[in-house]
Tab-separated table of C-alpha atoms in Angstrom:
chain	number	residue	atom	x	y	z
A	73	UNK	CA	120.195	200.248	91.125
A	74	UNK	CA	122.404	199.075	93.779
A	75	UNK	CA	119.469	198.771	96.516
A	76	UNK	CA	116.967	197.343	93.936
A	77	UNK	CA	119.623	194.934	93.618
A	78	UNK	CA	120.243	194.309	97.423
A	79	UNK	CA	116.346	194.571	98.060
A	80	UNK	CA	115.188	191.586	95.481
A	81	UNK	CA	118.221	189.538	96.405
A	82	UNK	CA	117.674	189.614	100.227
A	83	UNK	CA	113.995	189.271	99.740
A	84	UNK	CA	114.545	185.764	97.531
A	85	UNK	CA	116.744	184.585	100.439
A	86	UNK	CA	114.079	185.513	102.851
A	87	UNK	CA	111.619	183.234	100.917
A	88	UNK	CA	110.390	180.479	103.100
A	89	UNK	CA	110.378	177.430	100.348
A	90	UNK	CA	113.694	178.738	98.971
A	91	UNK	CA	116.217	175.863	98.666
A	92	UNK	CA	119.545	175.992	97.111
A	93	UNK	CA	120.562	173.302	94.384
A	94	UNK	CA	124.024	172.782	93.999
A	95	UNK	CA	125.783	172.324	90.400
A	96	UNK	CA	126.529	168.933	89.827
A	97	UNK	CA	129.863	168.180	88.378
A	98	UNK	CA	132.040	165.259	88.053
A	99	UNK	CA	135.227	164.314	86.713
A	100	UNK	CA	136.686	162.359	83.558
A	101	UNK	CA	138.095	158.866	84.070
A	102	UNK	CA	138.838	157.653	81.066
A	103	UNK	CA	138.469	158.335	77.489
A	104	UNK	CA	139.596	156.364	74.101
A	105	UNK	CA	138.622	159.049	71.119
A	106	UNK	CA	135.139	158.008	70.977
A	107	UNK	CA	133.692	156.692	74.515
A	108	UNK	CA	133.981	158.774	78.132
A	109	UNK	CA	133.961	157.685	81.633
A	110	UNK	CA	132.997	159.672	84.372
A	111	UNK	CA	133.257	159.503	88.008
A	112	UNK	CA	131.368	161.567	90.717
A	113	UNK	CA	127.867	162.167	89.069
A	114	UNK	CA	124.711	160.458	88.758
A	115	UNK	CA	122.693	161.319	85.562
A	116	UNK	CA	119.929	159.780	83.510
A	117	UNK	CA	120.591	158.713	79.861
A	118	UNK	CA	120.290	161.327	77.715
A	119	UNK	CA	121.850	164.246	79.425
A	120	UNK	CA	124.157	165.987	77.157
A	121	UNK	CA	127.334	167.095	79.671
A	122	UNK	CA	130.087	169.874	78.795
A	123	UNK	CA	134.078	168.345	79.453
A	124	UNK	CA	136.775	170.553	80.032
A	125	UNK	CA	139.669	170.768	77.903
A	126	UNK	CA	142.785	172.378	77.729
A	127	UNK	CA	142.517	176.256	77.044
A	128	UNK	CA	139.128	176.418	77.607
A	129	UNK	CA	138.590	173.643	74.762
A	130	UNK	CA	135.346	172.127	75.234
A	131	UNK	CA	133.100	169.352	73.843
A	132	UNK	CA	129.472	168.258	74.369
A	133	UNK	CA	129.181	164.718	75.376
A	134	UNK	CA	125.466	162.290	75.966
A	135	UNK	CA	125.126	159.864	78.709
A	136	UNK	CA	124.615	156.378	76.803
A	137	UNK	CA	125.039	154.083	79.853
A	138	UNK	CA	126.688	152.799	83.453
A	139	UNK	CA	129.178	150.506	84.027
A	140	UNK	CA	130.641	149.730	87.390
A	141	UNK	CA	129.608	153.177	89.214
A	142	UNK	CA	130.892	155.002	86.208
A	143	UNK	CA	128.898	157.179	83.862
A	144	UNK	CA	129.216	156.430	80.128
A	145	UNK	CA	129.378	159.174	78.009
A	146	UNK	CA	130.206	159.402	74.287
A	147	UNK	CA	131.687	162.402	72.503
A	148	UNK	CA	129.106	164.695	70.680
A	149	UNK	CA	132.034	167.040	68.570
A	150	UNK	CA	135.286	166.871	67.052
A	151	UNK	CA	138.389	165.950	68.584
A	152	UNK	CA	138.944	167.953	71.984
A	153	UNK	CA	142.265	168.259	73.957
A	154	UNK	CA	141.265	166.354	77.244
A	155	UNK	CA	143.220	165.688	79.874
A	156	UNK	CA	142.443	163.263	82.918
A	157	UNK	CA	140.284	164.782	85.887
A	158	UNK	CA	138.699	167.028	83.189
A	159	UNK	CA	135.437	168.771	84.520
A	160	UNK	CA	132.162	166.882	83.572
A	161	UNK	CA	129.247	169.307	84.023
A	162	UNK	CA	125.665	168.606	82.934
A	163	UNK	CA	124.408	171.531	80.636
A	164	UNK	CA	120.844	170.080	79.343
A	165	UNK	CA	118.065	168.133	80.334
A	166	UNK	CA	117.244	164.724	78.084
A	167	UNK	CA	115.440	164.415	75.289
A	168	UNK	CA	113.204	167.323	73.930
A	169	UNK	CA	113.031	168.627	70.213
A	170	UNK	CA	112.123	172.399	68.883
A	171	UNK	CA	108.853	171.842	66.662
A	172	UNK	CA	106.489	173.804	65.618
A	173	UNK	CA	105.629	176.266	62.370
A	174	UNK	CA	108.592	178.459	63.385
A	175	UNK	CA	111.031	175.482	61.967
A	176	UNK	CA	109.601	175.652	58.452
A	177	UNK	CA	111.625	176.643	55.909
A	178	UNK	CA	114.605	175.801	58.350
A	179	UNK	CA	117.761	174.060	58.604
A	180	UNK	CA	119.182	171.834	61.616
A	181	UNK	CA	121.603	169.578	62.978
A	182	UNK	CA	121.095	166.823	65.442
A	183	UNK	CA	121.608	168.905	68.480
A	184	UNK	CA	118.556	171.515	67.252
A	185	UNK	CA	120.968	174.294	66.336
A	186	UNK	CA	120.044	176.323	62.926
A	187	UNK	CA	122.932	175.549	59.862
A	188	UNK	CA	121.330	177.887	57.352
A	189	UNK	CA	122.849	181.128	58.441
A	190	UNK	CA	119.014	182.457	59.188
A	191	UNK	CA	119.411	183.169	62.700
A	192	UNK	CA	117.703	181.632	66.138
A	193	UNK	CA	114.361	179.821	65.757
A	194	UNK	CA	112.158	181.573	67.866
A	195	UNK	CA	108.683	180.928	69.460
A	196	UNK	CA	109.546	177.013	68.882
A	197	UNK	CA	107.378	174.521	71.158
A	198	UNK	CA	108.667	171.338	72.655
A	199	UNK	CA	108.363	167.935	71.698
A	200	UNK	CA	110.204	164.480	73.468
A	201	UNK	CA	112.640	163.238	71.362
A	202	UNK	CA	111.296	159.653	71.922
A	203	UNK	CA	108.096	160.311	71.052
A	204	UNK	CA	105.007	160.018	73.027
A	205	UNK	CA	103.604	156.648	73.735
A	206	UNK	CA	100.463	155.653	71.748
A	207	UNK	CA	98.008	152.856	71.965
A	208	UNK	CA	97.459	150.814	68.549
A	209	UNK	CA	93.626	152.049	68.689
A	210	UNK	CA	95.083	155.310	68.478
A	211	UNK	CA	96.546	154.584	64.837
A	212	UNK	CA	93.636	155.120	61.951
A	213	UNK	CA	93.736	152.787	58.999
A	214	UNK	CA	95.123	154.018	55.491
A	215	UNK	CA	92.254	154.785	53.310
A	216	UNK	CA	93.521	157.823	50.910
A	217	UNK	CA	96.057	157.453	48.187
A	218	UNK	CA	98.702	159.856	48.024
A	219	UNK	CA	100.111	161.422	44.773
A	220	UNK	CA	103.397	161.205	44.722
A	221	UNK	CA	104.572	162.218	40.819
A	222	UNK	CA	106.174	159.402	40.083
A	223	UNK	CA	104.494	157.233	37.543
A	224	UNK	CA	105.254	153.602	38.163
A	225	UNK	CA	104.289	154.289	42.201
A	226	UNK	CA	101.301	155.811	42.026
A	227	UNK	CA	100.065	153.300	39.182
A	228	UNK	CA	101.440	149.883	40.976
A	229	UNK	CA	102.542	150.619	44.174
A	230	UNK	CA	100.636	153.555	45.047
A	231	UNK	CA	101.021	154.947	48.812
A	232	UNK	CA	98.677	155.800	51.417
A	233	UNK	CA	98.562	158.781	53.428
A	234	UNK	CA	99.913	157.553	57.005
A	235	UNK	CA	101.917	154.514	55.441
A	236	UNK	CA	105.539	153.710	55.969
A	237	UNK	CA	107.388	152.557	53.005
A	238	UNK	CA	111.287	151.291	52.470
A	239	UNK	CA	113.181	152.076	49.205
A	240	UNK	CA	115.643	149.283	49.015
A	241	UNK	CA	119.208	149.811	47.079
A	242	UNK	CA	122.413	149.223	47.153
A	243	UNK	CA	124.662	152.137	46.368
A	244	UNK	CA	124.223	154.429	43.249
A	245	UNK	CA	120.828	153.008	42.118
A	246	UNK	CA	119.328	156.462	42.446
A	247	UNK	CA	117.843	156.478	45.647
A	248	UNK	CA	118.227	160.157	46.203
A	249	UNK	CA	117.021	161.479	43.092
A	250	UNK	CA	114.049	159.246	43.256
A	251	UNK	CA	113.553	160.897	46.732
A	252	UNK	CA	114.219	164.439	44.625
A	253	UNK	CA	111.241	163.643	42.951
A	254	UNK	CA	108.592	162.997	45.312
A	255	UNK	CA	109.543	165.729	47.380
A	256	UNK	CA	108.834	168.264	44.556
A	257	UNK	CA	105.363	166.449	43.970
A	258	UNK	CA	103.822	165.231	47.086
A	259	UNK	CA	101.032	166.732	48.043
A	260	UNK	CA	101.499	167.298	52.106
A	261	UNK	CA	100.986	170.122	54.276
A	262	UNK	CA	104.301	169.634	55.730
A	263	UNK	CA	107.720	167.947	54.220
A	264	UNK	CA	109.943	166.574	57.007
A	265	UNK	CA	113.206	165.497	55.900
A	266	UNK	CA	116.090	163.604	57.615
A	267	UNK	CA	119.486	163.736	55.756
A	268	UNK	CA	121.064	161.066	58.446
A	269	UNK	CA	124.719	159.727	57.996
A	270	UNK	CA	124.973	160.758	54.368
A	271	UNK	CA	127.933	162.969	52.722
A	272	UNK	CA	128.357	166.466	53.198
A	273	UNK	CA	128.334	167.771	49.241
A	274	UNK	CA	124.912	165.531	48.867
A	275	UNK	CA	123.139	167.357	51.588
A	276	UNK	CA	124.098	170.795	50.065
A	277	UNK	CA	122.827	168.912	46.507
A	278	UNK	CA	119.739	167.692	48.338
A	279	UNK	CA	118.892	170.978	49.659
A	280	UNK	CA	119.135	173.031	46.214
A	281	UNK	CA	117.918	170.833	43.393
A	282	UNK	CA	115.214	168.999	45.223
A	283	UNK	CA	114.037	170.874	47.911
A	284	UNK	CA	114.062	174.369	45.978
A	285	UNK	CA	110.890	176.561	45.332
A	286	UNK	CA	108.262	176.266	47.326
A	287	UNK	CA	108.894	172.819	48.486
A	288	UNK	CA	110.954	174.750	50.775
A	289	UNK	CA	109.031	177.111	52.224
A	290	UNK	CA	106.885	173.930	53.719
A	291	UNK	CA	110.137	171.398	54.542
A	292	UNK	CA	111.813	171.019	57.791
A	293	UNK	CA	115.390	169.602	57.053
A	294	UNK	CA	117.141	167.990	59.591
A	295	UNK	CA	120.892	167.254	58.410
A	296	UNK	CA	123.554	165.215	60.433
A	297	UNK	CA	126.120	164.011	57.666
A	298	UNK	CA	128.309	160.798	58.013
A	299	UNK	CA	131.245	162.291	59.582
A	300	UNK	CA	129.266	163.306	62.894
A	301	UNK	CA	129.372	161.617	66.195
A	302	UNK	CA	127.075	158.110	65.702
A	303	UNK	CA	124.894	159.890	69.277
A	304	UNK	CA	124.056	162.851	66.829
A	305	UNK	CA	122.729	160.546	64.138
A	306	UNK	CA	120.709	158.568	66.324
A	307	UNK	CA	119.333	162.231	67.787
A	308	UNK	CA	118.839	163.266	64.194
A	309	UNK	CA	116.521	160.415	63.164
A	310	UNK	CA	114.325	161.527	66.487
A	311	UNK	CA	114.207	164.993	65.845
A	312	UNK	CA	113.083	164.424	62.294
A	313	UNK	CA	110.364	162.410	63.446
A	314	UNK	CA	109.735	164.457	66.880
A	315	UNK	CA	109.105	167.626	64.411
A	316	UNK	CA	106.942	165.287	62.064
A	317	UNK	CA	104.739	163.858	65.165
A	318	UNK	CA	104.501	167.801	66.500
A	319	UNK	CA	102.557	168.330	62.946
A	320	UNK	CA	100.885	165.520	63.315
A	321	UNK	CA	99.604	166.188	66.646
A	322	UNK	CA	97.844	169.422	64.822
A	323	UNK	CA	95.984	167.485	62.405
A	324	UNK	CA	98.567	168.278	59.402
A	325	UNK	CA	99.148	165.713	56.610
A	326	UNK	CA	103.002	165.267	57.107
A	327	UNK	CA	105.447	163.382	54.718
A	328	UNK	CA	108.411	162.118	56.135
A	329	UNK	CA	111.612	161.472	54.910
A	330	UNK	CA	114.537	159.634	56.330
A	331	UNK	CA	118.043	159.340	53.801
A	332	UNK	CA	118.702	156.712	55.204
A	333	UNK	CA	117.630	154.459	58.035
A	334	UNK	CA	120.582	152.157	57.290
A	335	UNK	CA	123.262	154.831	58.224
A	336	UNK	CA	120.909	155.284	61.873
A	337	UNK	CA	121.995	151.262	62.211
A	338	UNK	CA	125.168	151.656	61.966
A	339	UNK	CA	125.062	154.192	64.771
A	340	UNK	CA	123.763	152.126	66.796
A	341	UNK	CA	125.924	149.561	65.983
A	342	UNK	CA	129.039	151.492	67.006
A	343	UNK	CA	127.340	152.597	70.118
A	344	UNK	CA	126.448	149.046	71.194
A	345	UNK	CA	129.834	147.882	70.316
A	346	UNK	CA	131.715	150.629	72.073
A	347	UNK	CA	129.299	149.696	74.992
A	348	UNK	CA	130.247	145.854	74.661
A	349	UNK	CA	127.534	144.375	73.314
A	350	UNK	CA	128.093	141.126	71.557
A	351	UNK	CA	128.023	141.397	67.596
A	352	UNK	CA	125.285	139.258	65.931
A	353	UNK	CA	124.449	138.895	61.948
A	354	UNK	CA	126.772	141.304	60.120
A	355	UNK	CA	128.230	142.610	63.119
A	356	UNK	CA	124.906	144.376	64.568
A	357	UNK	CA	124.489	144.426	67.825
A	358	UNK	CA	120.635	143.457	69.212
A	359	UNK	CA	120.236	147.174	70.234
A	360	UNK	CA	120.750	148.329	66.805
A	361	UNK	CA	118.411	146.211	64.898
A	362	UNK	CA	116.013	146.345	67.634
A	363	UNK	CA	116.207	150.537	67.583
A	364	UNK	CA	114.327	150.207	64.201
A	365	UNK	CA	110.842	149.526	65.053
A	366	UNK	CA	110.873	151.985	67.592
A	367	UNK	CA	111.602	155.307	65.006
A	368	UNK	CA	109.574	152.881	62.379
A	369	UNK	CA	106.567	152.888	64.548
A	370	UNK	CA	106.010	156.144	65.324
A	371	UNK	CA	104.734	157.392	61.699
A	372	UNK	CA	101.096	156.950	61.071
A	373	UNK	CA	97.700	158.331	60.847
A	374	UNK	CA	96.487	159.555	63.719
A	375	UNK	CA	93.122	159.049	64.932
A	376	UNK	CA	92.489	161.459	67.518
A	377	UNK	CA	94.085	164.729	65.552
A	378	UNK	CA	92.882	163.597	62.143
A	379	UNK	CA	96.578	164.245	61.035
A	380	UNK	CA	99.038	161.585	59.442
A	381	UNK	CA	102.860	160.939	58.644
A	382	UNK	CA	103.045	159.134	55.442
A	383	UNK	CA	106.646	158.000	56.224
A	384	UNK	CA	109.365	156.975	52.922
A	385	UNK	CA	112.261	155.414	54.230
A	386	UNK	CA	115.735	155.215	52.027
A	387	UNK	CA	117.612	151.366	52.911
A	388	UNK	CA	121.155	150.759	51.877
A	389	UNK	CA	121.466	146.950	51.257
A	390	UNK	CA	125.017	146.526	51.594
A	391	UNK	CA	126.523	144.612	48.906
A	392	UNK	CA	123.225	144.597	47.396
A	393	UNK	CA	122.367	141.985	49.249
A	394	UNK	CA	118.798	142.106	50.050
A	395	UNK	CA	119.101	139.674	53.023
A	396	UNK	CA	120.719	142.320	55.215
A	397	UNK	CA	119.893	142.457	58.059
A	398	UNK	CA	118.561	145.789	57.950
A	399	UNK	CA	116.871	145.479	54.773
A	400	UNK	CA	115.366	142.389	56.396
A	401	UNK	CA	113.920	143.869	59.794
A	402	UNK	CA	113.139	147.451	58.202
A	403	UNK	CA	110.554	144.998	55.434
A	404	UNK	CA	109.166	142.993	57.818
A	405	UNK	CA	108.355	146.236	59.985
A	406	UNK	CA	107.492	148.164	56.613
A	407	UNK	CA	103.773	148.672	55.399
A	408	UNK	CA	105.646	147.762	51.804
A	409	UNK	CA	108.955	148.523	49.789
A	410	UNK	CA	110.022	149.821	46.372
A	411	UNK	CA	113.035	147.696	45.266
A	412	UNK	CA	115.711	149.426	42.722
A	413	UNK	CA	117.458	147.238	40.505
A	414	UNK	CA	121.174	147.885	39.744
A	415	UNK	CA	120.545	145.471	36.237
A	416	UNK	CA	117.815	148.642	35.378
A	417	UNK	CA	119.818	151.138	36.168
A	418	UNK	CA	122.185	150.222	34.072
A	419	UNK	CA	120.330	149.937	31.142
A	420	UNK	CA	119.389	153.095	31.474
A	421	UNK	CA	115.829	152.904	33.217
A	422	UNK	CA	115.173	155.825	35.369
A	423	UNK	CA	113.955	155.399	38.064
A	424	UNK	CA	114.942	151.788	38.298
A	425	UNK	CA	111.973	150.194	40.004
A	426	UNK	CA	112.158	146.345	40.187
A	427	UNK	CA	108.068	145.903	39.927
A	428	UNK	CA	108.253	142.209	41.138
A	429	UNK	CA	109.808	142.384	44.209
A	430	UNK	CA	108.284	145.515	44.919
A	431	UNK	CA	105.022	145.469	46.801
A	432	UNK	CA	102.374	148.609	48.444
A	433	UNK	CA	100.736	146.214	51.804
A	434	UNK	CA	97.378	149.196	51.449
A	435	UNK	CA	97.258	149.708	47.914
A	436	UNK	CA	94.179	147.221	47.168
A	437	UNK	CA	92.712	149.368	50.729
A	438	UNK	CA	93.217	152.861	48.276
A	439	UNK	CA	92.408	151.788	44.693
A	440	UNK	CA	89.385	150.912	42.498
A	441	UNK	CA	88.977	147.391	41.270
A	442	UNK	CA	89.592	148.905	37.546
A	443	UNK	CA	92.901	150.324	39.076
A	444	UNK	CA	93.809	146.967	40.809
A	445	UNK	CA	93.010	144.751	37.737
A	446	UNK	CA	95.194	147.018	35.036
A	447	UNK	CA	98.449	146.440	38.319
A	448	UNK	CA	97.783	142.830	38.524
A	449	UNK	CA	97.928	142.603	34.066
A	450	UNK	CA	101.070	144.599	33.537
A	451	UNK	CA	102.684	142.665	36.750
A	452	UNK	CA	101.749	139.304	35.116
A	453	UNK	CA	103.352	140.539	31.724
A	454	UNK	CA	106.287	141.729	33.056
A	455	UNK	CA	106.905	137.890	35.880
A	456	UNK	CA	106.463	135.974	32.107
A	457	UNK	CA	108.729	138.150	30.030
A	458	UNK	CA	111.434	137.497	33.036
A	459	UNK	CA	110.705	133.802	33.862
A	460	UNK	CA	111.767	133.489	29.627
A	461	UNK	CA	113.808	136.168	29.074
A	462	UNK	CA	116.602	133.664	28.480
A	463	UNK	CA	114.877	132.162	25.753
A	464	UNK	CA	113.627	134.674	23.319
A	465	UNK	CA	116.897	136.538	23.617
A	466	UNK	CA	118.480	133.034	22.318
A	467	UNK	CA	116.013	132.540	19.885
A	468	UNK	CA	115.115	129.331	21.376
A	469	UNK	CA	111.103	130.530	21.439
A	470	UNK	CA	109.122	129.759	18.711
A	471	UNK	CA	106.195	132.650	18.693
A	472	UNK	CA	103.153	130.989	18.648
A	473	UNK	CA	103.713	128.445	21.044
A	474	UNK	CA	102.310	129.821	24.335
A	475	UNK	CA	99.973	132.713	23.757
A	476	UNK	CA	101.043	134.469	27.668
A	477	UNK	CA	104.478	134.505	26.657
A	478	UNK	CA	103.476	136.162	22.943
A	479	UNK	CA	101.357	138.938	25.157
A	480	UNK	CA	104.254	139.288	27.466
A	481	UNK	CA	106.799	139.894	24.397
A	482	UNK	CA	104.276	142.451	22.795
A	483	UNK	CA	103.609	144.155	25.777
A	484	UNK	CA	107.171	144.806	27.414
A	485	UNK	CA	107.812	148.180	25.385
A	486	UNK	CA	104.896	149.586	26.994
A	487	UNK	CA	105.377	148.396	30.686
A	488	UNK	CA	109.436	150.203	30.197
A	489	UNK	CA	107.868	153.095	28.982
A	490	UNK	CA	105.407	153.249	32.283
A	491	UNK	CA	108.253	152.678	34.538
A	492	UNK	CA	110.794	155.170	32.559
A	493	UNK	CA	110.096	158.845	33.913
A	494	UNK	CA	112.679	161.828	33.538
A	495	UNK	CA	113.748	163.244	37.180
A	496	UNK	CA	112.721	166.424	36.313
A	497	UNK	CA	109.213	165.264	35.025
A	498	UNK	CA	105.684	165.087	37.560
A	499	UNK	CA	103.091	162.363	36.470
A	500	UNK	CA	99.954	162.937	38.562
A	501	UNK	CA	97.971	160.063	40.184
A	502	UNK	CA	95.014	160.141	37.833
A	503	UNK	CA	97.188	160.670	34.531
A	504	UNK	CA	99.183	157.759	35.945
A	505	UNK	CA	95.857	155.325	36.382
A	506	UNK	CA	94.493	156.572	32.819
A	507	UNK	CA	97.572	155.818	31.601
A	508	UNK	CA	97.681	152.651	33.223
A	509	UNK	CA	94.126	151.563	32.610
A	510	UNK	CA	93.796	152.215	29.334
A	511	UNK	CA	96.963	150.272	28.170
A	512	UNK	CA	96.366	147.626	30.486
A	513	UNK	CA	93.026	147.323	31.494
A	514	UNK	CA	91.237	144.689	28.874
A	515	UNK	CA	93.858	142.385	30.112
């Protein structure tokens, strides 16, 4: 053994294009909890570098940036015991994601490494976290409607396969259990789902209530909760859509889903304001807000491989405010949005879809004119029942007197009985356009 050993060794040295490669390393400068410095290495951005700590302590760290011959690195873990001159040592190249069939059914963090007690993920394939670069001939147009199970979508704002949509909330509105129900009904080859700065106990929740069954067995879950470093839920919103654009690529119909893109702007924001970027509207940084198109426009349909990512986006309006400025970028980037009223919600209409607001940019591409007409009536009903709310609730309207306002009145059970739908219940795109049509359609 000893020989083989000696042989094979000697003989690689005896190689004639054999050149060594010395380890890079480099030391730590500074470091304030949250943001590193290095000295004496030269890395792209990306890298992900082991530091040194006291009794073999360690912690993974990304290069974000330079700044006056220093590297800028920010911390990937938990606290570490660091001391100055700590060892910087790159351990991993930038920016590549595990895809493939072998992560279905799976569990991951923002680093790639299994939380579901399974074991390794084997026979994975590689995908750039970044995504690969695509022409806008290469995107298809949306043509086919896809059933979602949720009643008041897929009769008024129904969705496309390969469209990106927001759903726009403040806090509490239900924007999780709405997202419970459309993963147990969509129909997609593939369910991609990014749990992104949210709180531990919800992504436990998420995972057994509403991806259960055999949801499952088709879902990719990628799951970086709120108290992770910001780096890891930047990386988390690119893997998710890395592993979604691998399916793609094989001419899969993939649904992805991001809870929520608001938390992936505030990591950005407290990486651009650790880097010293100046703070703009609502103390974003430009990097932050401009970070959204770039995950935004990467879902799609996909002209070349057939495939699509019919992408659902969850939006936090802070405040409720829905001139925030991520709620305003992520609608104007957005091929529509589904708007959840707090005033619904608590008059206890589940889910609380605010129609008016609320707006599909493909449905008249997907629907029939019958379909389209029967929207358009129950829309109309429900702007004139609002615009006089006021007044037949004060008894100030005399019925009689404006015959739109009498067919608003008489309709408005039936339009809160086609938005109310129990979480637990599906309501399948053709039951929900019969339903629709034949309440609404001699309008």
């Amino acid at each position: 053994m000893l020989n083989r050993f000696t042989t094979d060794y000697l003989e690689t040295l005896g190689m004639a294009d054999f050149t060594p490669t010395p380890k890079v390393s480099g030391r730590l400068a500074s470091f304030d909890g949250l943001l590193m410095e290095a000295v004496g290495l030269t890395l792209p951005v990306g890298t992900v570098c082991m530091v040194g700590g006291v009794n073999d302590a360690k912690v993974e760290a990304e290069v974000i940036g330079f700044r006056n011959g220093r590297t800028l690195l920010m911390n990937l873990g938990g606290p570490a015991a660091l001391l100055p001159r700590a060892p910087v040592r790159p351990i991993g190249a930038p920016g590549e994601a595990e895809v493939g069939a072998s992560l279905l059914g799976r569990v991951v963090d923002g680093a790639g490494k299994p939380i579901d007690g399974l074991g390794p993920i084997r026979g994975a394939g590689r995908w750039p976290l970044a995504g690969k670069l695509q022409s806008p001939l290469d995107r298809g147009r949306v043509r086919v409607p896809l059933d979602v199970g949720v009643r008041a979508i897929n009769g008024l704002l129904t969705v496309g396969q390969g469209q990106r949509i927001g759903i726009m909330a403040g806090s509490g509105v239900g924007k999780s259990v709405l997202l419970g129900m459309i993963v147990r009904a969509a129909q997609a080859d593939v369910i991609v789902i990014g749990l992104i700065g949210e709180r531990s106990r919800e992504v436990a929740d998420f995972l057994e209530t509403k991806v259960a069954g055999e949801a499952r067995k088709r879902a990719v879950v990628v799951a970086v909760p709120a108290n992770h470093s910001p780096v890891l839920r930047i990386r988390g919103a690119l893997r998710a859509t890395a592993i979604a654009e691998a399916f793609r690529a094989e001419g899969k119909q993939v649904l992805l889903i991001m809870d929520s893109l608001t938390r992936v702007a505030h990591a950005g924001r407290e990486i651009g304001l650790a880097l010293g970027e100046p703070a703009s509207a609502r103390g974003y940084p430009p990097s932050a807000i401009a970070m959204l198109p770039n995950i935004i426009e990467r879902a799609g349909v996909d002209v070349h491989s057939g495939g699509s990512i019919t992408a659902i986006y969850t939006v936090l309006a802070d405040g409720d405010d829905g001139n925030d400025p991520v709620v305003d970028s992520a609608r104007s980037i957005l091929d529509g949005h589904i708007v959840l009223s707090r005033a619904l919600a608590e008059q206890g209409v589940y889910p609380a879809i605010d129609i008016g607001p609320s707006v599909s940019r493909v449905m008249t591409d997907i629907v029939g004119p019958e379909h389209a007409r029967a929207a358009r009536v129950l829309r109309r009903h429900l702007a004139t029942y609002e615009q006089n709310r006021d007044l037949v609730l004060m008894g100030a309207y005399r019925p009689g007197a404006d015959p739109a306002i009498d067919a608003a009145i008489a309709c408005h059970p039936a339009v809160m009985e086609f938005i109310r739908q129990d979480a637990d219940a599906i309501v399948p795109l053709h039951d929900a356009v019969a339903e629709l049509t034949g309440v609404f359609g001699d309008g």
